[in-house]
PDB file of C-alpha atoms in Angstrom:
ATOM      1  CA  MET A 157     -22.258 -27.624  13.729  1.00  0.00           C
ATOM      2  CA  SER A 158     -22.888 -24.668  11.439  1.00  0.00           C
ATOM      3  CA  LYS A 159     -22.894 -24.554   7.652  1.00  0.00           C
ATOM      4  CA  LEU A 160     -19.435 -24.829   6.123  1.00  0.00           C
ATOM      5  CA  TYR A 161     -18.099 -21.771   4.282  1.00  0.00           C
ATOM      6  CA  ARG A 162     -14.668 -20.493   3.311  1.00  0.00           C
ATOM      7  CA  SER A 163     -13.848 -17.708   5.745  1.00  0.00           C
ATOM      8  CA  ARG A 164     -13.467 -14.107   4.581  1.00  0.00           C
ATOM      9  CA  ARG A 165     -11.987 -12.864   7.853  1.00  0.00           C
ATOM     10  CA  ASP A 166      -9.557 -15.640   8.769  1.00  0.00           C
ATOM     11  CA  LYS A 167      -7.895 -16.578   5.522  1.00  0.00           C
ATOM     12  CA  LYS A 168      -4.326 -17.158   4.414  1.00  0.00           C
ATOM     13  CA  VAL A 169      -4.736 -18.810   1.000  1.00  0.00           C
ATOM     14  CA  THR A 170      -8.376 -19.575   0.210  1.00  0.00           C
ATOM     15  CA  GLY A 171     -10.036 -19.318   3.633  1.00  0.00           C
ATOM     16  CA  LEU A 172     -10.790 -23.031   3.775  1.00  0.00           C
ATOM     17  CA  CYS A 173      -8.930 -23.735   7.032  1.00  0.00           C
ATOM     18  CA  GLY A 174     -10.415 -20.620   8.614  1.00  0.00           C
ATOM     19  CA  GLY A 175     -13.929 -21.716   7.624  1.00  0.00           C
ATOM     20  CA  LEU A 176     -13.358 -25.273   8.849  1.00  0.00           C
ATOM     21  CA  ALA A 177     -12.013 -23.924  12.148  1.00  0.00           C
ATOM     22  CA  GLU A 178     -15.078 -21.716  12.597  1.00  0.00           C
ATOM     23  CA  ALA A 179     -17.428 -24.614  11.784  1.00  0.00           C
ATOM     24  CA  MET A 180     -15.669 -27.064  14.140  1.00  0.00           C
ATOM     25  CA  ASN A 181     -14.975 -24.400  16.804  1.00  0.00           C
ATOM     26  CA  VAL A 182     -11.219 -25.011  16.901  1.00  0.00           C
ATOM     27  CA  ASP A 183      -8.222 -22.736  16.450  1.00  0.00           C
ATOM     28  CA  ALA A 184      -7.429 -22.064  12.783  1.00  0.00           C
ATOM     29  CA  THR A 185      -3.678 -22.101  13.413  1.00  0.00           C
ATOM     30  CA  LEU A 186      -3.845 -25.636  14.795  1.00  0.00           C
ATOM     31  CA  LEU A 187      -5.906 -26.735  11.807  1.00  0.00           C
ATOM     32  CA  ARG A 188      -3.404 -25.180   9.398  1.00  0.00           C
ATOM     33  CA  LEU A 189      -0.553 -26.897  11.228  1.00  0.00           C
ATOM     34  CA  LEU A 190      -2.418 -30.197  10.955  1.00  0.00           C
ATOM     35  CA  VAL A 191      -2.852 -29.658   7.191  1.00  0.00           C
ATOM     36  CA  VAL A 192       0.885 -28.988   6.772  1.00  0.00           C
ATOM     37  CA  ILE A 193       1.850 -32.085   8.759  1.00  0.00           C
ATOM     38  CA  THR A 194      -0.572 -34.328   6.853  1.00  0.00           C
ATOM     39  CA  THR A 195       0.700 -32.869   3.576  1.00  0.00           C
ATOM     40  CA  ILE A 196       4.199 -34.042   4.473  1.00  0.00           C
ATOM     41  CA  PHE A 197       3.023 -37.555   5.369  1.00  0.00           C
ATOM     42  CA  THR A 198       0.702 -37.983   2.360  1.00  0.00           C
ATOM     43  CA  GLY A 199       3.212 -36.806  -0.216  1.00  0.00           C
ATOM     44  CA  GLY A 200       1.207 -33.739  -1.244  1.00  0.00           C
ATOM     45  CA  THR A 201      -2.165 -35.386  -1.808  1.00  0.00           C
ATOM     46  CA  VAL A 202      -3.736 -33.073   0.781  1.00  0.00           C
ATOM     47  CA  ILE A 203      -2.822 -30.045  -1.347  1.00  0.00           C
ATOM     48  CA  PHE A 204      -4.886 -31.418  -4.237  1.00  0.00           C
ATOM     49  CA  ILE A 205      -7.817 -32.183  -1.906  1.00  0.00           C
ATOM     50  CA  TYR A 206      -7.479 -28.727  -0.332  1.00  0.00           C
ATOM     51  CA  PHE A 207      -7.829 -26.887  -3.654  1.00  0.00           C
ATOM     52  CA  VAL A 208     -10.686 -29.129  -4.844  1.00  0.00           C
ATOM     53  CA  ALA A 209     -12.499 -28.412  -1.578  1.00  0.00           C
ATOM     54  CA  ALA A 210     -11.789 -24.694  -1.994  1.00  0.00           C
ATOM     55  CA  LEU A 211     -13.485 -24.827  -5.404  1.00  0.00           C
ATOM     56  CA  VAL A 212     -16.516 -26.714  -4.061  1.00  0.00           C
ATOM     57  CA  ILE A 213     -17.108 -24.965  -0.716  1.00  0.00           C
ATOM     58  CA  PRO A 214     -18.698 -21.504  -1.172  1.00  0.00           C
ATOM     59  CA  LYS A 215     -17.343 -18.291   0.302  1.00  0.00           C
ATOM     60  CA  GLU A 216     -18.893 -16.979   3.465  1.00  0.00           C
ATOM     61  CA  PRO A 217     -21.778 -14.672   2.538  1.00  0.00           C
ATOM     62  CA  GLY A 218     -21.027 -11.034   3.115  1.00  0.00           C
ATOM     63  CA  TYR A 219     -19.948  -7.831   1.504  1.00  0.00           C
ATOM     64  CA  ASP A 220     -17.171  -8.055  -1.057  1.00  0.00           C
ATOM     65  CA  GLN A 221     -14.965  -5.020  -0.753  1.00  0.00           C
ATOM     66  CA  PRO A 222     -13.572  -3.693  -4.021  1.00  0.00           C
ATOM     67  CA  PRO A 223      -9.798  -3.527  -4.340  1.00  0.00           C
ATOM     68  CA  PHE A 224      -8.132  -0.431  -2.903  1.00  0.00           C
ATOM     69  CA  ASP A 225      -7.924   2.435  -5.368  1.00  0.00           C
ATOM     70  CA  PRO A 226      -6.106   5.526  -4.028  1.00  0.00           C
ATOM     71  CA  TYR A 227      -7.611   7.751  -6.728  1.00  0.00           C
ATOM     72  CA  ALA A 228     -11.224   6.773  -6.134  1.00  0.00           C
ATOM     73  CA  GLY A 229     -13.697   8.617  -3.945  1.00  0.00           C
ATOM     74  CA  SER A 230     -14.403   7.463  -0.426  1.00  0.00           C
ATOM     75  CA  TYR A 231     -17.354   5.344   0.616  1.00  0.00           C
ATOM     76  CA  GLY A 232     -19.565   7.373   2.931  1.00  0.00           C
ATOM     77  CA  ARG A 233     -16.612   9.311   4.280  1.00  0.00           C
ATOM     78  CA  HIS A 234     -15.113  12.581   3.245  1.00  0.00           C
ATOM     79  CA  GLY A 235     -11.741  12.457   1.568  1.00  0.00           C
ATOM     80  CA  TYR A 236      -8.643  14.313   2.623  1.00  0.00           C
ATOM     81  CA  ASN A 237      -9.356  18.031   2.828  1.00  0.00           C
ATOM     82  CA  GLY A 238      -5.830  19.349   3.182  1.00  0.00           C
ATOM     83  CA  GLY A 239      -5.790  19.213   6.989  1.00  0.00           C
ATOM     84  CA  ALA A 240      -8.536  21.780   7.474  1.00  0.00           C
ATOM     85  CA  TRP A 241     -10.482  21.900  10.727  1.00  0.00           C
ATOM     86  CA  ASN A 242     -14.239  21.537  11.062  1.00  0.00           C
ATOM     87  CA  THR A 243     -14.676  19.087   8.234  1.00  0.00           C
ATOM     88  CA  HIS A 244     -18.169  18.204   9.465  1.00  0.00           C
ATOM     89  CA  LYS A 245     -19.471  21.653   8.552  1.00  0.00           C
ATOM     90  CA  SER A 246     -20.566  22.324   5.025  1.00  0.00           C
ATOM     91  CA  HIS A 247     -18.903  25.179   3.211  1.00  0.00           C
ATOM     92  CA  PRO A 248     -21.277  27.469   1.297  1.00  0.00           C
ATOM     93  CA  ASN A 249     -18.741  28.200  -1.460  1.00  0.00           C
ATOM     94  CA  HIS A 250     -17.885  24.586  -2.125  1.00  0.00           C
ATOM     95  CA  ALA A 251     -20.355  22.158  -3.608  1.00  0.00           C
ATOM     96  CA  PRO A 252     -19.941  18.586  -2.347  1.00  0.00           C
ATOM     97  CA  GLN A 253     -17.951  16.492  -4.743  1.00  0.00           C
ATOM     98  CA  HIS A 254     -18.849  12.835  -4.790  1.00  0.00           C
ATOM     99  CA  THR A 255     -16.815  10.673  -7.096  1.00  0.00           C
ATOM    100  CA  GLY A 256     -17.715   7.099  -7.785  1.00  0.00           C
ATOM    101  CA  TYR A 257     -15.415   4.142  -7.510  1.00  0.00           C
ATOM    102  CA  ASN A 258     -14.590   4.257 -11.205  1.00  0.00           C
ATOM    103  CA  ALA A 259     -14.092   8.010 -11.361  1.00  0.00           C
ATOM    104  CA  PRO A 260     -11.501   9.095 -13.925  1.00  0.00           C
ATOM    105  CA  TYR A 261      -8.192  10.205 -12.559  1.00  0.00           C
ATOM    106  CA  ASP A 262      -7.643  13.954 -12.675  1.00  0.00           C
ATOM    107  CA  ALA A 263      -4.772  14.430 -15.131  1.00  0.00           C
ATOM    108  CA  GLY A 264      -4.284  18.032 -14.020  1.00  0.00           C
ATOM    109  CA  LYS A 265      -3.056  16.841 -10.641  1.00  0.00           C
ATOM    110  CA  THR A 266      -0.509  14.615 -12.340  1.00  0.00           C
ATOM    111  CA  ASN A 267       0.930  17.507 -14.321  1.00  0.00           C
ATOM    112  CA  ASN A 268       1.123  19.627 -11.190  1.00  0.00           C
ATOM    113  CA  ILE A 269       2.948  16.863  -9.320  1.00  0.00           C
ATOM    114  CA  ASP A 270       5.281  16.303 -12.264  1.00  0.00           C
ATOM    115  CA  GLU A 271       6.118  20.000 -12.353  1.00  0.00           C
ATOM    116  CA  MET A 272       6.748  20.029  -8.625  1.00  0.00           C
ATOM    117  CA  MET A 273       9.056  17.000  -8.898  1.00  0.00           C
ATOM    118  CA  LYS A 274      10.982  18.590 -11.765  1.00  0.00           C
ATOM    119  CA  ASP A 275      11.389  21.771  -9.704  1.00  0.00           C
ATOM    120  CA  ILE A 276      12.653  19.791  -6.699  1.00  0.00           C
ATOM    121  CA  GLU A 277      15.096  17.847  -8.875  1.00  0.00           C
ATOM    122  CA  LYS A 278      16.321  21.069 -10.479  1.00  0.00           C
ATOM    123  CA  LYS A 279      16.949  22.693  -7.096  1.00  0.00           C
ATOM    124  CA  ALA A 280      18.750  19.580  -5.824  1.00  0.00           C
ATOM    125  CA  LEU A 281      20.985  19.495  -8.905  1.00  0.00           C
ATOM    126  CA  GLN A 282      21.759  23.206  -8.556  1.00  0.00           C
ATOM    127  CA  ARG A 283      22.713  22.713  -4.901  1.00  0.00           C
ATOM    128  CA  GLU A 284      24.913  19.752  -5.838  1.00  0.00           C
ATOM    129  CA  VAL A 285      26.628  21.752  -8.595  1.00  0.00           C
ATOM    130  CA  GLU A 286      27.308  24.594  -6.135  1.00  0.00           C
ATOM    131  CA  GLU A 287      28.811  22.164  -3.625  1.00  0.00           C
ATOM    132  CA  LEU A 288      31.009  20.595  -6.314  1.00  0.00           C
ATOM    133  CA  ARG A 289      32.185  24.039  -7.472  1.00  0.00           C
ATOM    134  CA  ALA A 290      33.105  24.917  -3.885  1.00  0.00           C
ATOM    135  CA  LYS A 291      35.097  21.680  -3.573  1.00  0.00           C
ATOM    136  CA  VAL A 292      36.894  22.312  -6.868  1.00  0.00           C
ATOM    137  CA  ALA A 293      37.724  25.896  -5.853  1.00  0.00           C
ATOM    138  CA  ARG A 294      39.070  24.660  -2.525  1.00  0.00           C
ATOM    139  CA  LEU A 295      41.234  22.037  -4.278  1.00  0.00           C
ATOM    140  CA  GLU A 296      42.525  24.494  -6.894  1.00  0.00           C
ATOM    141  CA  GLN A 297      43.902  26.928  -4.320  1.00  0.00           C
ATOM    142  CA  PRO A 298      47.671  27.185  -4.668  1.00  0.00           C
ATOM    143  CA  ILE A 299      49.675  25.543  -1.970  1.00  0.00           C
ATOM    144  CA  ASP A 300      52.419  27.788  -0.697  1.00  0.00           C
ATOM    145  CA  ILE A 301      55.494  25.712   0.049  1.00  0.00           C
ATOM    146  CA  LYS A 302      58.433  27.711   1.243  1.00  0.00           C
ATOM    147  CA  LYS A 303      61.890  26.456   0.655  1.00  0.00           C
ATOM    148  CA  GLY A 304      63.474  25.205   3.748  1.00  0.00           C
ATOM    149  CA  ASP A 305      60.256  24.006   5.299  1.00  0.00           C
ATOM    150  CA  VAL A 306      60.149  20.283   5.537  1.00  0.00           C
TER     151      VAL A 306
END
C-alpha cells in the first residue's frame, strides 16, 4: 500500500476519493458511489468525516498549475502569431517577446477591439435602418382599387 495523498488528477471535490482509490488500487467511481451510499445510511456523518480527512491528508506532490489567464504569456510555447506559417523560424525584424504570468494587459488592444465593435454595431444598425425604410416605403405605396373590382 502506498502513501495516502489527495489526488490531483482524479478529483471531483477535494481529490480524497481519487487518492484513496489510487492507494487501495480500486476504481474511484466505485469508491465515490460507496461514499454516497454510506452518507445516506449514516445521516450525513460521512460528509463531516470526508472534509476533516480532506483537511488532514496532504495533496499529492507535484506541480501546481496557475489558473488560466488568457492575457498572460505562454509557458515555453509561442503564443498565437496570427496564423503565420513557419513559426519555428526566428524573424530578424522581430525581437522575441516573452511576457511573464503577471504581465500587464495591453490597453491599446482593448481600445482597438472596442473601436472595431462600435464599427460593427454601427454598420449593423445602418443595415437595419435601411431594411426598415424599405419596408415602410413598400407599405406606403398607394393601393389602386378600381371601382367595380371586388
